[in-house]
Amino acid sequence: MSPLKHDPIEDTAEYKAVIKYVEKELDQLLKDKPKGMGFCHIYWYEKKRILKEKYGIDWKSPAVMNPRVMFD
């Protein structure tokens, strides 16, 4: 089985400079959401939104980068 693909934007200095702030914001935003099945999709949706709205970064989630993989 081949490894999962990730968005190459994650390797850029621009992304690396902001991701810790985005993750802190996500932790706060989603603190009351159940962390069970399907949570990753909510997390990725909000991550994509924050990266685009606040930093102008078009990020692709693991689900988009790996369309044949089922994420829960």
mmCIF file with all atom_site columns, N, CA and C in Angstrom:
data_model
loop_
_atom_site.group_PDB
_atom_site.id
_atom_site.type_symbol
_atom_site.label_atom_id
_atom_site.label_alt_id
_atom_site.label_comp_id
_atom_site.label_asym_id
_atom_site.label_entity_id
_atom_site.label_seq_id
_atom_site.pdbx_PDB_ins_code
_atom_site.Cartn_x
_atom_site.Cartn_y
_atom_site.Cartn_z
_atom_site.occupancy
_atom_site.B_iso_or_equiv
_atom_site.pdbx_formal_charge
_atom_site.auth_seq_id
_atom_site.auth_comp_id
_atom_site.auth_asym_id
_atom_site.auth_atom_id
_atom_site.pdbx_PDB_model_num
ATOM 1   N N  . MET A 1 1  ? 0.842   -1.180 0.000  1.00 0.00 ? 1  MET A N  1
ATOM 2   C CA . MET A 1 1  ? 0.000   0.000  0.000  1.00 0.00 ? 1  MET A CA 1
ATOM 3   C C  . MET A 1 1  ? 0.888   1.244  0.000  1.00 0.00 ? 1  MET A C  1
ATOM 4   N N  . SER A 1 2  ? 0.528   2.193  -0.816 1.00 0.00 ? 2  SER A N  1
ATOM 5   C CA . SER A 1 2  ? 1.344   3.400  -0.900 1.00 0.00 ? 2  SER A CA 1
ATOM 6   C C  . SER A 1 2  ? 0.962   4.377  0.223  1.00 0.00 ? 2  SER A C  1
ATOM 7   N N  . PRO A 1 3  ? 1.902   5.227  0.592  1.00 0.00 ? 3  PRO A N  1
ATOM 8   C CA . PRO A 1 3  ? 1.610   6.192  1.666  1.00 0.00 ? 3  PRO A CA 1
ATOM 9   C C  . PRO A 1 3  ? 0.574   7.217  1.218  1.00 0.00 ? 3  PRO A C  1
ATOM 10  N N  . LEU A 1 4  ? -0.080  7.811  2.182  1.00 0.00 ? 4  LEU A N  1
ATOM 11  C CA . LEU A 1 4  ? -1.058  8.852  1.878  1.00 0.00 ? 4  LEU A CA 1
ATOM 12  C C  . LEU A 1 4  ? -0.360  10.073 1.298  1.00 0.00 ? 4  LEU A C  1
ATOM 13  N N  . LYS A 1 5  ? -1.031  10.705 0.354  1.00 0.00 ? 5  LYS A N  1
ATOM 14  C CA . LYS A 1 5  ? -0.523  11.941 -0.223 1.00 0.00 ? 5  LYS A CA 1
ATOM 15  C C  . LYS A 1 5  ? -0.909  13.097 0.696  1.00 0.00 ? 5  LYS A C  1
ATOM 16  N N  . HIS A 1 6  ? -0.081  14.137 0.706  1.00 0.00 ? 6  HIS A N  1
ATOM 17  C CA . HIS A 1 6  ? -0.428  15.353 1.434  1.00 0.00 ? 6  HIS A CA 1
ATOM 18  C C  . HIS A 1 6  ? -0.289  16.534 0.483  1.00 0.00 ? 6  HIS A C  1
ATOM 19  N N  . ASP A 1 7  ? -0.936  17.614 0.812  1.00 0.00 ? 7  ASP A N  1
ATOM 20  C CA . ASP A 1 7  ? -0.872  18.804 -0.025 1.00 0.00 ? 7  ASP A CA 1
ATOM 21  C C  . ASP A 1 7  ? 0.549   19.370 0.043  1.00 0.00 ? 7  ASP A C  1
ATOM 22  N N  . PRO A 1 8  ? 1.211   19.549 -1.092 1.00 0.00 ? 8  PRO A N  1
ATOM 23  C CA . PRO A 1 8  ? 2.571   20.103 -1.093 1.00 0.00 ? 8  PRO A CA 1
ATOM 24  C C  . PRO A 1 8  ? 2.675   21.487 -0.459 1.00 0.00 ? 8  PRO A C  1
ATOM 25  N N  . ILE A 1 9  ? 1.566   22.176 -0.326 1.00 0.00 ? 9  ILE A N  1
ATOM 26  C CA . ILE A 1 9  ? 1.599   23.497 0.312  1.00 0.00 ? 9  ILE A CA 1
ATOM 27  C C  . ILE A 1 9  ? 2.065   23.380 1.760  1.00 0.00 ? 9  ILE A C  1
ATOM 28  N N  . GLU A 1 10 ? 1.877   22.198 2.355  1.00 0.00 ? 10 GLU A N  1
ATOM 29  C CA . GLU A 1 10 ? 2.309   21.972 3.735  1.00 0.00 ? 10 GLU A CA 1
ATOM 30  C C  . GLU A 1 10 ? 3.830   22.029 3.886  1.00 0.00 ? 10 GLU A C  1
ATOM 31  N N  . ASP A 1 11 ? 4.537   21.930 2.784  1.00 0.00 ? 11 ASP A N  1
ATOM 32  C CA . ASP A 1 11 ? 5.997   21.979 2.804  1.00 0.00 ? 11 ASP A CA 1
ATOM 33  C C  . ASP A 1 11 ? 6.546   23.389 2.612  1.00 0.00 ? 11 ASP A C  1
ATOM 34  N N  . THR A 1 12 ? 5.657   24.370 2.412  1.00 0.00 ? 12 THR A N  1
ATOM 35  C CA . THR A 1 12 ? 6.108   25.735 2.153  1.00 0.00 ? 12 THR A CA 1
ATOM 36  C C  . THR A 1 12 ? 6.359   26.499 3.455  1.00 0.00 ? 12 THR A C  1
ATOM 37  N N  . ALA A 1 13 ? 7.232   27.479 3.368  1.00 0.00 ? 13 ALA A N  1
ATOM 38  C CA . ALA A 1 13 ? 7.531   28.334 4.527  1.00 0.00 ? 13 ALA A CA 1
ATOM 39  C C  . ALA A 1 13 ? 6.286   29.103 4.955  1.00 0.00 ? 13 ALA A C  1
ATOM 40  N N  . GLU A 1 14 ? 5.481   29.513 4.000  1.00 0.00 ? 14 GLU A N  1
ATOM 41  C CA . GLU A 1 14 ? 4.260   30.272 4.289  1.00 0.00 ? 14 GLU A CA 1
ATOM 42  C C  . GLU A 1 14 ? 3.320   29.463 5.193  1.00 0.00 ? 14 GLU A C  1
ATOM 43  N N  . TYR A 1 15 ? 3.093   28.216 4.846  1.00 0.00 ? 15 TYR A N  1
ATOM 44  C CA . TYR A 1 15 ? 2.222   27.340 5.635  1.00 0.00 ? 15 TYR A CA 1
ATOM 45  C C  . TYR A 1 15 ? 2.837   27.063 7.003  1.00 0.00 ? 15 TYR A C  1
ATOM 46  N N  . LYS A 1 16 ? 4.098   26.711 7.014  1.00 0.00 ? 16 LYS A N  1
ATOM 47  C CA . LYS A 1 16 ? 4.776   26.384 8.268  1.00 0.00 ? 16 LYS A CA 1
ATOM 48  C C  . LYS A 1 16 ? 4.788   27.555 9.239  1.00 0.00 ? 16 LYS A C  1
ATOM 49  N N  . ALA A 1 17 ? 4.785   28.784 8.719  1.00 0.00 ? 17 ALA A N  1
ATOM 50  C CA . ALA A 1 17 ? 4.816   29.969 9.572  1.00 0.00 ? 17 ALA A CA 1
ATOM 51  C C  . ALA A 1 17 ? 3.501   30.205 10.312 1.00 0.00 ? 17 ALA A C  1
ATOM 52  N N  . VAL A 1 18 ? 2.396   29.672 9.783  1.00 0.00 ? 18 VAL A N  1
ATOM 53  C CA . VAL A 1 18 ? 1.092   29.967 10.393 1.00 0.00 ? 18 VAL A CA 1
ATOM 54  C C  . VAL A 1 18 ? 0.388   28.761 11.003 1.00 0.00 ? 18 VAL A C  1
ATOM 55  N N  . ILE A 1 19 ? 0.828   27.553 10.692 1.00 0.00 ? 19 ILE A N  1
ATOM 56  C CA . ILE A 1 19 ? 0.048   26.384 11.071 1.00 0.00 ? 19 ILE A CA 1
ATOM 57  C C  . ILE A 1 19 ? -0.132  26.239 12.579 1.00 0.00 ? 19 ILE A C  1
ATOM 58  N N  . LYS A 1 20 ? 0.857   26.624 13.379 1.00 0.00 ? 20 LYS A N  1
ATOM 59  C CA . LYS A 1 20 ? 0.669   26.476 14.827 1.00 0.00 ? 20 LYS A CA 1
ATOM 60  C C  . LYS A 1 20 ? -0.438  27.405 15.337 1.00 0.00 ? 20 LYS A C  1
ATOM 61  N N  . TYR A 1 21 ? -0.594  28.572 14.718 1.00 0.00 ? 21 TYR A N  1
ATOM 62  C CA . TYR A 1 21 ? -1.670  29.495 15.099 1.00 0.00 ? 21 TYR A CA 1
ATOM 63  C C  . TYR A 1 21 ? -3.020  28.957 14.638 1.00 0.00 ? 21 TYR A C  1
ATOM 64  N N  . VAL A 1 22 ? -3.035  28.382 13.460 1.00 0.00 ? 22 VAL A N  1
ATOM 65  C CA . VAL A 1 22 ? -4.269  27.791 12.932 1.00 0.00 ? 22 VAL A CA 1
ATOM 66  C C  . VAL A 1 22 ? -4.704  26.627 13.820 1.00 0.00 ? 22 VAL A C  1
ATOM 67  N N  . GLU A 1 23 ? -3.769  25.785 14.219 1.00 0.00 ? 23 GLU A N  1
ATOM 68  C CA . GLU A 1 23 ? -4.120  24.645 15.067 1.00 0.00 ? 23 GLU A CA 1
ATOM 69  C C  . GLU A 1 23 ? -4.633  25.077 16.433 1.00 0.00 ? 23 GLU A C  1
ATOM 70  N N  . LYS A 1 24 ? -4.066  26.141 16.985 1.00 0.00 ? 24 LYS A N  1
ATOM 71  C CA . LYS A 1 24 ? -4.578  26.664 18.261 1.00 0.00 ? 24 LYS A CA 1
ATOM 72  C C  . LYS A 1 24 ? -5.997  27.182 18.090 1.00 0.00 ? 24 LYS A C  1
ATOM 73  N N  . GLU A 1 25 ? -6.244  27.874 16.990 1.00 0.00 ? 25 GLU A N  1
ATOM 74  C CA . GLU A 1 25 ? -7.589  28.379 16.721 1.00 0.00 ? 25 GLU A CA 1
ATOM 75  C C  . GLU A 1 25 ? -8.569  27.221 16.529 1.00 0.00 ? 25 GLU A C  1
ATOM 76  N N  . LEU A 1 26 ? -8.145  26.185 15.830 1.00 0.00 ? 26 LEU A N  1
ATOM 77  C CA . LEU A 1 26 ? -8.999  25.018 15.637 1.00 0.00 ? 26 LEU A CA 1
ATOM 78  C C  . LEU A 1 26 ? -9.316  24.339 16.964 1.00 0.00 ? 26 LEU A C  1
ATOM 79  N N  . ASP A 1 27 ? -8.330  24.203 17.826 1.00 0.00 ? 27 ASP A N  1
ATOM 80  C CA . ASP A 1 27 ? -8.556  23.597 19.141 1.00 0.00 ? 27 ASP A CA 1
ATOM 81  C C  . ASP A 1 27 ? -9.626  24.366 19.912 1.00 0.00 ? 27 ASP A C  1
ATOM 82  N N  . GLN A 1 28 ? -9.547  25.664 19.875 1.00 0.00 ? 28 GLN A N  1
ATOM 83  C CA . GLN A 1 28 ? -10.521 26.500 20.580 1.00 0.00 ? 28 GLN A CA 1
ATOM 84  C C  . GLN A 1 28 ? -11.900 26.419 19.914 1.00 0.00 ? 28 GLN A C  1
ATOM 85  N N  . LEU A 1 29 ? -11.918 26.532 18.604 1.00 0.00 ? 29 LEU A N  1
ATOM 86  C CA . LEU A 1 29 ? -13.169 26.520 17.852 1.00 0.00 ? 29 LEU A CA 1
ATOM 87  C C  . LEU A 1 29 ? -13.932 25.208 18.005 1.00 0.00 ? 29 LEU A C  1
ATOM 88  N N  . LEU A 1 30 ? -13.199 24.104 18.036 1.00 0.00 ? 30 LEU A N  1
ATOM 89  C CA . LEU A 1 30 ? -13.831 22.786 18.033 1.00 0.00 ? 30 LEU A CA 1
ATOM 90  C C  . LEU A 1 30 ? -13.793 22.081 19.387 1.00 0.00 ? 30 LEU A C  1
ATOM 91  N N  . LYS A 1 31 ? -13.473 22.815 20.439 1.00 0.00 ? 31 LYS A N  1
ATOM 92  C CA . LYS A 1 31 ? -13.301 22.194 21.754 1.00 0.00 ? 31 LYS A CA 1
ATOM 93  C C  . LYS A 1 31 ? -14.548 21.474 22.258 1.00 0.00 ? 31 LYS A C  1
ATOM 94  N N  . ASP A 1 32 ? -15.731 21.905 21.865 1.00 0.00 ? 32 ASP A N  1
ATOM 95  C CA . ASP A 1 32 ? -16.968 21.293 22.344 1.00 0.00 ? 32 ASP A CA 1
ATOM 96  C C  . ASP A 1 32 ? -17.559 20.272 21.373 1.00 0.00 ? 32 ASP A C  1
ATOM 97  N N  . LYS A 1 33 ? -16.890 20.038 20.259 1.00 0.00 ? 33 LYS A N  1
ATOM 98  C CA . LYS A 1 33 ? -17.387 19.071 19.281 1.00 0.00 ? 33 LYS A CA 1
ATOM 99  C C  . LYS A 1 33 ? -16.951 17.659 19.684 1.00 0.00 ? 33 LYS A C  1
ATOM 100 N N  . PRO A 1 34 ? -17.836 16.672 19.523 1.00 0.00 ? 34 PRO A N  1
ATOM 101 C CA . PRO A 1 34 ? -17.442 15.290 19.804 1.00 0.00 ? 34 PRO A CA 1
ATOM 102 C C  . PRO A 1 34 ? -16.294 14.880 18.875 1.00 0.00 ? 34 PRO A C  1
ATOM 103 N N  . LYS A 1 35 ? -15.323 14.189 19.430 1.00 0.00 ? 35 LYS A N  1
ATOM 104 C CA . LYS A 1 35 ? -14.125 13.824 18.670 1.00 0.00 ? 35 LYS A CA 1
ATOM 105 C C  . LYS A 1 35 ? -14.233 12.425 18.067 1.00 0.00 ? 35 LYS A C  1
ATOM 106 N N  . GLY A 1 36 ? -15.432 11.938 17.878 1.00 0.00 ? 36 GLY A N  1
ATOM 107 C CA . GLY A 1 36 ? -15.631 10.594 17.342 1.00 0.00 ? 36 GLY A CA 1
ATOM 108 C C  . GLY A 1 36 ? -15.558 10.539 15.829 1.00 0.00 ? 36 GLY A C  1
ATOM 109 N N  . MET A 1 37 ? -16.233 9.544  15.290 1.00 0.00 ? 37 MET A N  1
ATOM 110 C CA . MET A 1 37 ? -16.223 9.331  13.844 1.00 0.00 ? 37 MET A CA 1
ATOM 111 C C  . MET A 1 37 ? -16.739 10.563 13.113 1.00 0.00 ? 37 MET A C  1
ATOM 112 N N  . GLY A 1 38 ? -16.058 10.908 12.054 1.00 0.00 ? 38 GLY A N  1
ATOM 113 C CA . GLY A 1 38 ? -16.443 12.047 11.239 1.00 0.00 ? 38 GLY A CA 1
ATOM 114 C C  . GLY A 1 38 ? -15.812 13.359 11.666 1.00 0.00 ? 38 GLY A C  1
ATOM 115 N N  . PHE A 1 39 ? -15.194 13.383 12.841 1.00 0.00 ? 39 PHE A N  1
ATOM 116 C CA . PHE A 1 39 ? -14.602 14.631 13.337 1.00 0.00 ? 39 PHE A CA 1
ATOM 117 C C  . PHE A 1 39 ? -13.542 15.177 12.387 1.00 0.00 ? 39 PHE A C  1
ATOM 118 N N  . CYS A 1 40 ? -12.769 14.283 11.769 1.00 0.00 ? 40 CYS A N  1
ATOM 119 C CA . CYS A 1 40 ? -11.692 14.749 10.890 1.00 0.00 ? 40 CYS A CA 1
ATOM 120 C C  . CYS A 1 40 ? -12.234 15.627 9.770  1.00 0.00 ? 40 CYS A C  1
ATOM 121 N N  . HIS A 1 41 ? -13.434 15.354 9.293  1.00 0.00 ? 41 HIS A N  1
ATOM 122 C CA . HIS A 1 41 ? -14.004 16.146 8.196  1.00 0.00 ? 41 HIS A CA 1
ATOM 123 C C  . HIS A 1 41 ? -14.372 17.554 8.659  1.00 0.00 ? 41 HIS A C  1
ATOM 124 N N  . ILE A 1 42 ? -14.889 17.660 9.860  1.00 0.00 ? 42 ILE A N  1
ATOM 125 C CA . ILE A 1 42 ? -15.184 18.979 10.430 1.00 0.00 ? 42 ILE A CA 1
ATOM 126 C C  . ILE A 1 42 ? -13.879 19.743 10.639 1.00 0.00 ? 42 ILE A C  1
ATOM 127 N N  . TYR A 1 43 ? -12.894 19.060 11.181 1.00 0.00 ? 43 TYR A N  1
ATOM 128 C CA . TYR A 1 43 ? -11.587 19.658 11.442 1.00 0.00 ? 43 TYR A CA 1
ATOM 129 C C  . TYR A 1 43 ? -10.965 20.169 10.143 1.00 0.00 ? 43 TYR A C  1
ATOM 130 N N  . TRP A 1 44 ? -10.957 19.329 9.125  1.00 0.00 ? 44 TRP A N  1
ATOM 131 C CA . TRP A 1 44 ? -10.351 19.729 7.848  1.00 0.00 ? 44 TRP A CA 1
ATOM 132 C C  . TRP A 1 44 ? -11.119 20.857 7.181  1.00 0.00 ? 44 TRP A C  1
ATOM 133 N N  . TYR A 1 45 ? -12.449 20.840 7.285  1.00 0.00 ? 45 TYR A N  1
ATOM 134 C CA . TYR A 1 45 ? -13.257 21.916 6.716  1.00 0.00 ? 45 TYR A CA 1
ATOM 135 C C  . TYR A 1 45 ? -12.881 23.251 7.354  1.00 0.00 ? 45 TYR A C  1
ATOM 136 N N  . GLU A 1 46 ? -12.828 23.272 8.676  1.00 0.00 ? 46 GLU A N  1
ATOM 137 C CA . GLU A 1 46 ? -12.499 24.507 9.382  1.00 0.00 ? 46 GLU A CA 1
ATOM 138 C C  . GLU A 1 46 ? -11.040 24.918 9.143  1.00 0.00 ? 46 GLU A C  1
ATOM 139 N N  . LYS A 1 47 ? -10.147 23.962 9.061  1.00 0.00 ? 47 LYS A N  1
ATOM 140 C CA . LYS A 1 47 ? -8.744  24.264 8.777  1.00 0.00 ? 47 LYS A CA 1
ATOM 141 C C  . LYS A 1 47 ? -8.614  24.925 7.406  1.00 0.00 ? 47 LYS A C  1
ATOM 142 N N  . LYS A 1 48 ? -9.274  24.357 6.417  1.00 0.00 ? 48 LYS A N  1
ATOM 143 C CA . LYS A 1 48 ? -9.245  24.919 5.064  1.00 0.00 ? 48 LYS A CA 1
ATOM 144 C C  . LYS A 1 48 ? -9.803  26.343 5.066  1.00 0.00 ? 48 LYS A C  1
ATOM 145 N N  . ARG A 1 49 ? -10.912 26.531 5.770  1.00 0.00 ? 49 ARG A N  1
ATOM 146 C CA . ARG A 1 49 ? -11.561 27.842 5.821  1.00 0.00 ? 49 ARG A CA 1
ATOM 147 C C  . ARG A 1 49 ? -10.647 28.880 6.470  1.00 0.00 ? 49 ARG A C  1
ATOM 148 N N  . ILE A 1 50 ? -10.074 28.554 7.604  1.00 0.00 ? 50 ILE A N  1
ATOM 149 C CA . ILE A 1 50 ? -9.202  29.500 8.314  1.00 0.00 ? 50 ILE A CA 1
ATOM 150 C C  . ILE A 1 50 ? -7.968  29.824 7.486  1.00 0.00 ? 50 ILE A C  1
ATOM 151 N N  . LEU A 1 51 ? -7.343  28.797 6.926  1.00 0.00 ? 51 LEU A N  1
ATOM 152 C CA . LEU A 1 51 ? -6.148  29.041 6.102  1.00 0.00 ? 51 LEU A CA 1
ATOM 153 C C  . LEU A 1 51 ? -6.462  29.964 4.931  1.00 0.00 ? 51 LEU A C  1
ATOM 154 N N  . LYS A 1 52 ? -7.611  29.781 4.306  1.00 0.00 ? 52 LYS A N  1
ATOM 155 C CA . LYS A 1 52 ? -7.984  30.612 3.151  1.00 0.00 ? 52 LYS A CA 1
ATOM 156 C C  . LYS A 1 52 ? -8.369  32.022 3.587  1.00 0.00 ? 52 LYS A C  1
ATOM 157 N N  . GLU A 1 53 ? -9.265  32.129 4.565  1.00 0.00 ? 53 GLU A N  1
ATOM 158 C CA . GLU A 1 53 ? -9.784  33.441 4.965  1.00 0.00 ? 53 GLU A CA 1
ATOM 159 C C  . GLU A 1 53 ? -8.737  34.318 5.643  1.00 0.00 ? 53 GLU A C  1
ATOM 160 N N  . LYS A 1 54 ? -7.936  33.753 6.514  1.00 0.00 ? 54 LYS A N  1
ATOM 161 C CA . LYS A 1 54 ? -6.987  34.557 7.285  1.00 0.00 ? 54 LYS A CA 1
ATOM 162 C C  . LYS A 1 54 ? -5.626  34.700 6.635  1.00 0.00 ? 54 LYS A C  1
ATOM 163 N N  . TYR A 1 55 ? -5.221  33.687 5.861  1.00 0.00 ? 55 TYR A N  1
ATOM 164 C CA . TYR A 1 55 ? -3.843  33.671 5.357  1.00 0.00 ? 55 TYR A CA 1
ATOM 165 C C  . TYR A 1 55 ? -3.731  33.549 3.843  1.00 0.00 ? 55 TYR A C  1
ATOM 166 N N  . GLY A 1 56 ? -4.870  33.407 3.161  1.00 0.00 ? 56 GLY A N  1
ATOM 167 C CA . GLY A 1 56 ? -4.854  33.314 1.706  1.00 0.00 ? 56 GLY A CA 1
ATOM 168 C C  . GLY A 1 56 ? -4.217  32.030 1.180  1.00 0.00 ? 56 GLY A C  1
ATOM 169 N N  . ILE A 1 57 ? -4.213  30.986 2.006  1.00 0.00 ? 57 ILE A N  1
ATOM 170 C CA . ILE A 1 57 ? -3.600  29.715 1.619  1.00 0.00 ? 57 ILE A CA 1
ATOM 171 C C  . ILE A 1 57 ? -4.692  28.735 1.204  1.00 0.00 ? 57 ILE A C  1
ATOM 172 N N  . ASP A 1 58 ? -4.582  28.204 -0.013 1.00 0.00 ? 58 ASP A N  1
ATOM 173 C CA . ASP A 1 58 ? -5.513  27.191 -0.511 1.00 0.00 ? 58 ASP A CA 1
ATOM 174 C C  . ASP A 1 58 ? -4.958  25.816 -0.181 1.00 0.00 ? 58 ASP A C  1
ATOM 175 N N  . TRP A 1 59 ? -5.437  25.240 0.895  1.00 0.00 ? 59 TRP A N  1
ATOM 176 C CA . TRP A 1 59 ? -4.975  23.946 1.376  1.00 0.00 ? 59 TRP A CA 1
ATOM 177 C C  . TRP A 1 59 ? -5.963  22.860 0.968  1.00 0.00 ? 59 TRP A C  1
ATOM 178 N N  . LYS A 1 60 ? -5.440  21.689 0.638  1.00 0.00 ? 60 LYS A N  1
ATOM 179 C CA . LYS A 1 60 ? -6.280  20.541 0.295  1.00 0.00 ? 60 LYS A CA 1
ATOM 180 C C  . LYS A 1 60 ? -6.174  19.502 1.409  1.00 0.00 ? 60 LYS A C  1
ATOM 181 N N  . SER A 1 61 ? -7.306  19.028 1.845  1.00 0.00 ? 61 SER A N  1
ATOM 182 C CA . SER A 1 61 ? -7.364  18.057 2.938  1.00 0.00 ? 61 SER A CA 1
ATOM 183 C C  . SER A 1 61 ? -6.861  16.683 2.486  1.00 0.00 ? 61 SER A C  1
ATOM 184 N N  . PRO A 1 62 ? -6.538  15.824 3.450  1.00 0.00 ? 62 PRO A N  1
ATOM 185 C CA . PRO A 1 62 ? -6.168  14.451 3.093  1.00 0.00 ? 62 PRO A CA 1
ATOM 186 C C  . PRO A 1 62 ? -7.267  13.737 2.293  1.00 0.00 ? 62 PRO A C  1
ATOM 187 N N  . ALA A 1 63 ? -8.526  14.030 2.570  1.00 0.00 ? 63 ALA A N  1
ATOM 188 C CA . ALA A 1 63 ? -9.623  13.403 1.823  1.00 0.00 ? 63 ALA A CA 1
ATOM 189 C C  . ALA A 1 63 ? -9.590  13.813 0.359  1.00 0.00 ? 63 ALA A C  1
ATOM 190 N N  . VAL A 1 64 ? -9.275  15.065 0.092  1.00 0.00 ? 64 VAL A N  1
ATOM 191 C CA . VAL A 1 64 ? -9.181  15.544 -1.291 1.00 0.00 ? 64 VAL A CA 1
ATOM 192 C C  . VAL A 1 64 ? -7.939  14.973 -1.973 1.00 0.00 ? 64 VAL A C  1
ATOM 193 N N  . MET A 1 65 ? -6.853  14.902 -1.240 1.00 0.00 ? 65 MET A N  1
ATOM 194 C CA . MET A 1 65 ? -5.596  14.418 -1.815 1.00 0.00 ? 65 MET A CA 1
ATOM 195 C C  . MET A 1 65 ? -5.601  12.891 -2.018 1.00 0.00 ? 65 MET A C  1
ATOM 196 N N  . ASN A 1 66 ? -6.484  12.198 -1.314 1.00 0.00 ? 66 ASN A N  1
ATOM 197 C CA . ASN A 1 66 ? -6.551  10.736 -1.371 1.00 0.00 ? 66 ASN A CA 1
ATOM 198 C C  . ASN A 1 66 ? -7.991  10.278 -1.585 1.00 0.00 ? 66 ASN A C  1
ATOM 199 N N  . PRO A 1 67 ? -8.537  10.533 -2.771 1.00 0.00 ? 67 PRO A N  1
ATOM 200 C CA . PRO A 1 67 ? -9.967  10.297 -2.993 1.00 0.00 ? 67 PRO A CA 1
ATOM 201 C C  . PRO A 1 67 ? -10.405 8.840  -2.874 1.00 0.00 ? 67 PRO A C  1
ATOM 202 N N  . ARG A 1 68 ? -9.504  7.895  -2.924 1.00 0.00 ? 68 ARG A N  1
ATOM 203 C CA . ARG A 1 68 ? -9.875  6.483  -2.820 1.00 0.00 ? 68 ARG A CA 1
ATOM 204 C C  . ARG A 1 68 ? -9.764  5.931  -1.411 1.00 0.00 ? 68 ARG A C  1
ATOM 205 N N  . VAL A 1 69 ? -9.437  6.816  -0.486 1.00 0.00 ? 69 VAL A N  1
ATOM 206 C CA . VAL A 1 69 ? -9.299  6.412  0.917  1.00 0.00 ? 69 VAL A CA 1
ATOM 207 C C  . VAL A 1 69 ? -10.528 6.899  1.675  1.00 0.00 ? 69 VAL A C  1
ATOM 208 N N  . MET A 1 70 ? -11.077 6.051  2.523  1.00 0.00 ? 70 MET A N  1
ATOM 209 C CA . MET A 1 70 ? -12.220 6.445  3.360  1.00 0.00 ? 70 MET A CA 1
ATOM 210 C C  . MET A 1 70 ? -11.696 6.878  4.713  1.00 0.00 ? 70 MET A C  1
ATOM 211 N N  . PHE A 1 71 ? -11.974 8.113  5.083  1.00 0.00 ? 71 PHE A N  1
ATOM 212 C CA . PHE A 1 71 ? -11.597 8.647  6.393  1.00 0.00 ? 71 PHE A CA 1
ATOM 213 C C  . PHE A 1 71 ? -12.852 8.700  7.242  1.00 0.00 ? 71 PHE A C  1
ATOM 214 N N  . ASP A 1 72 ? -12.697 8.438  8.542  1.00 0.00 ? 72 ASP A N  1
ATOM 215 C CA . ASP A 1 72 ? -13.880 8.463  9.416  1.00 0.00 ? 72 ASP A CA 1
ATOM 216 C C  . ASP A 1 72 ? -13.998 9.732  10.175 1.00 0.00 ? 72 ASP A C  1
#
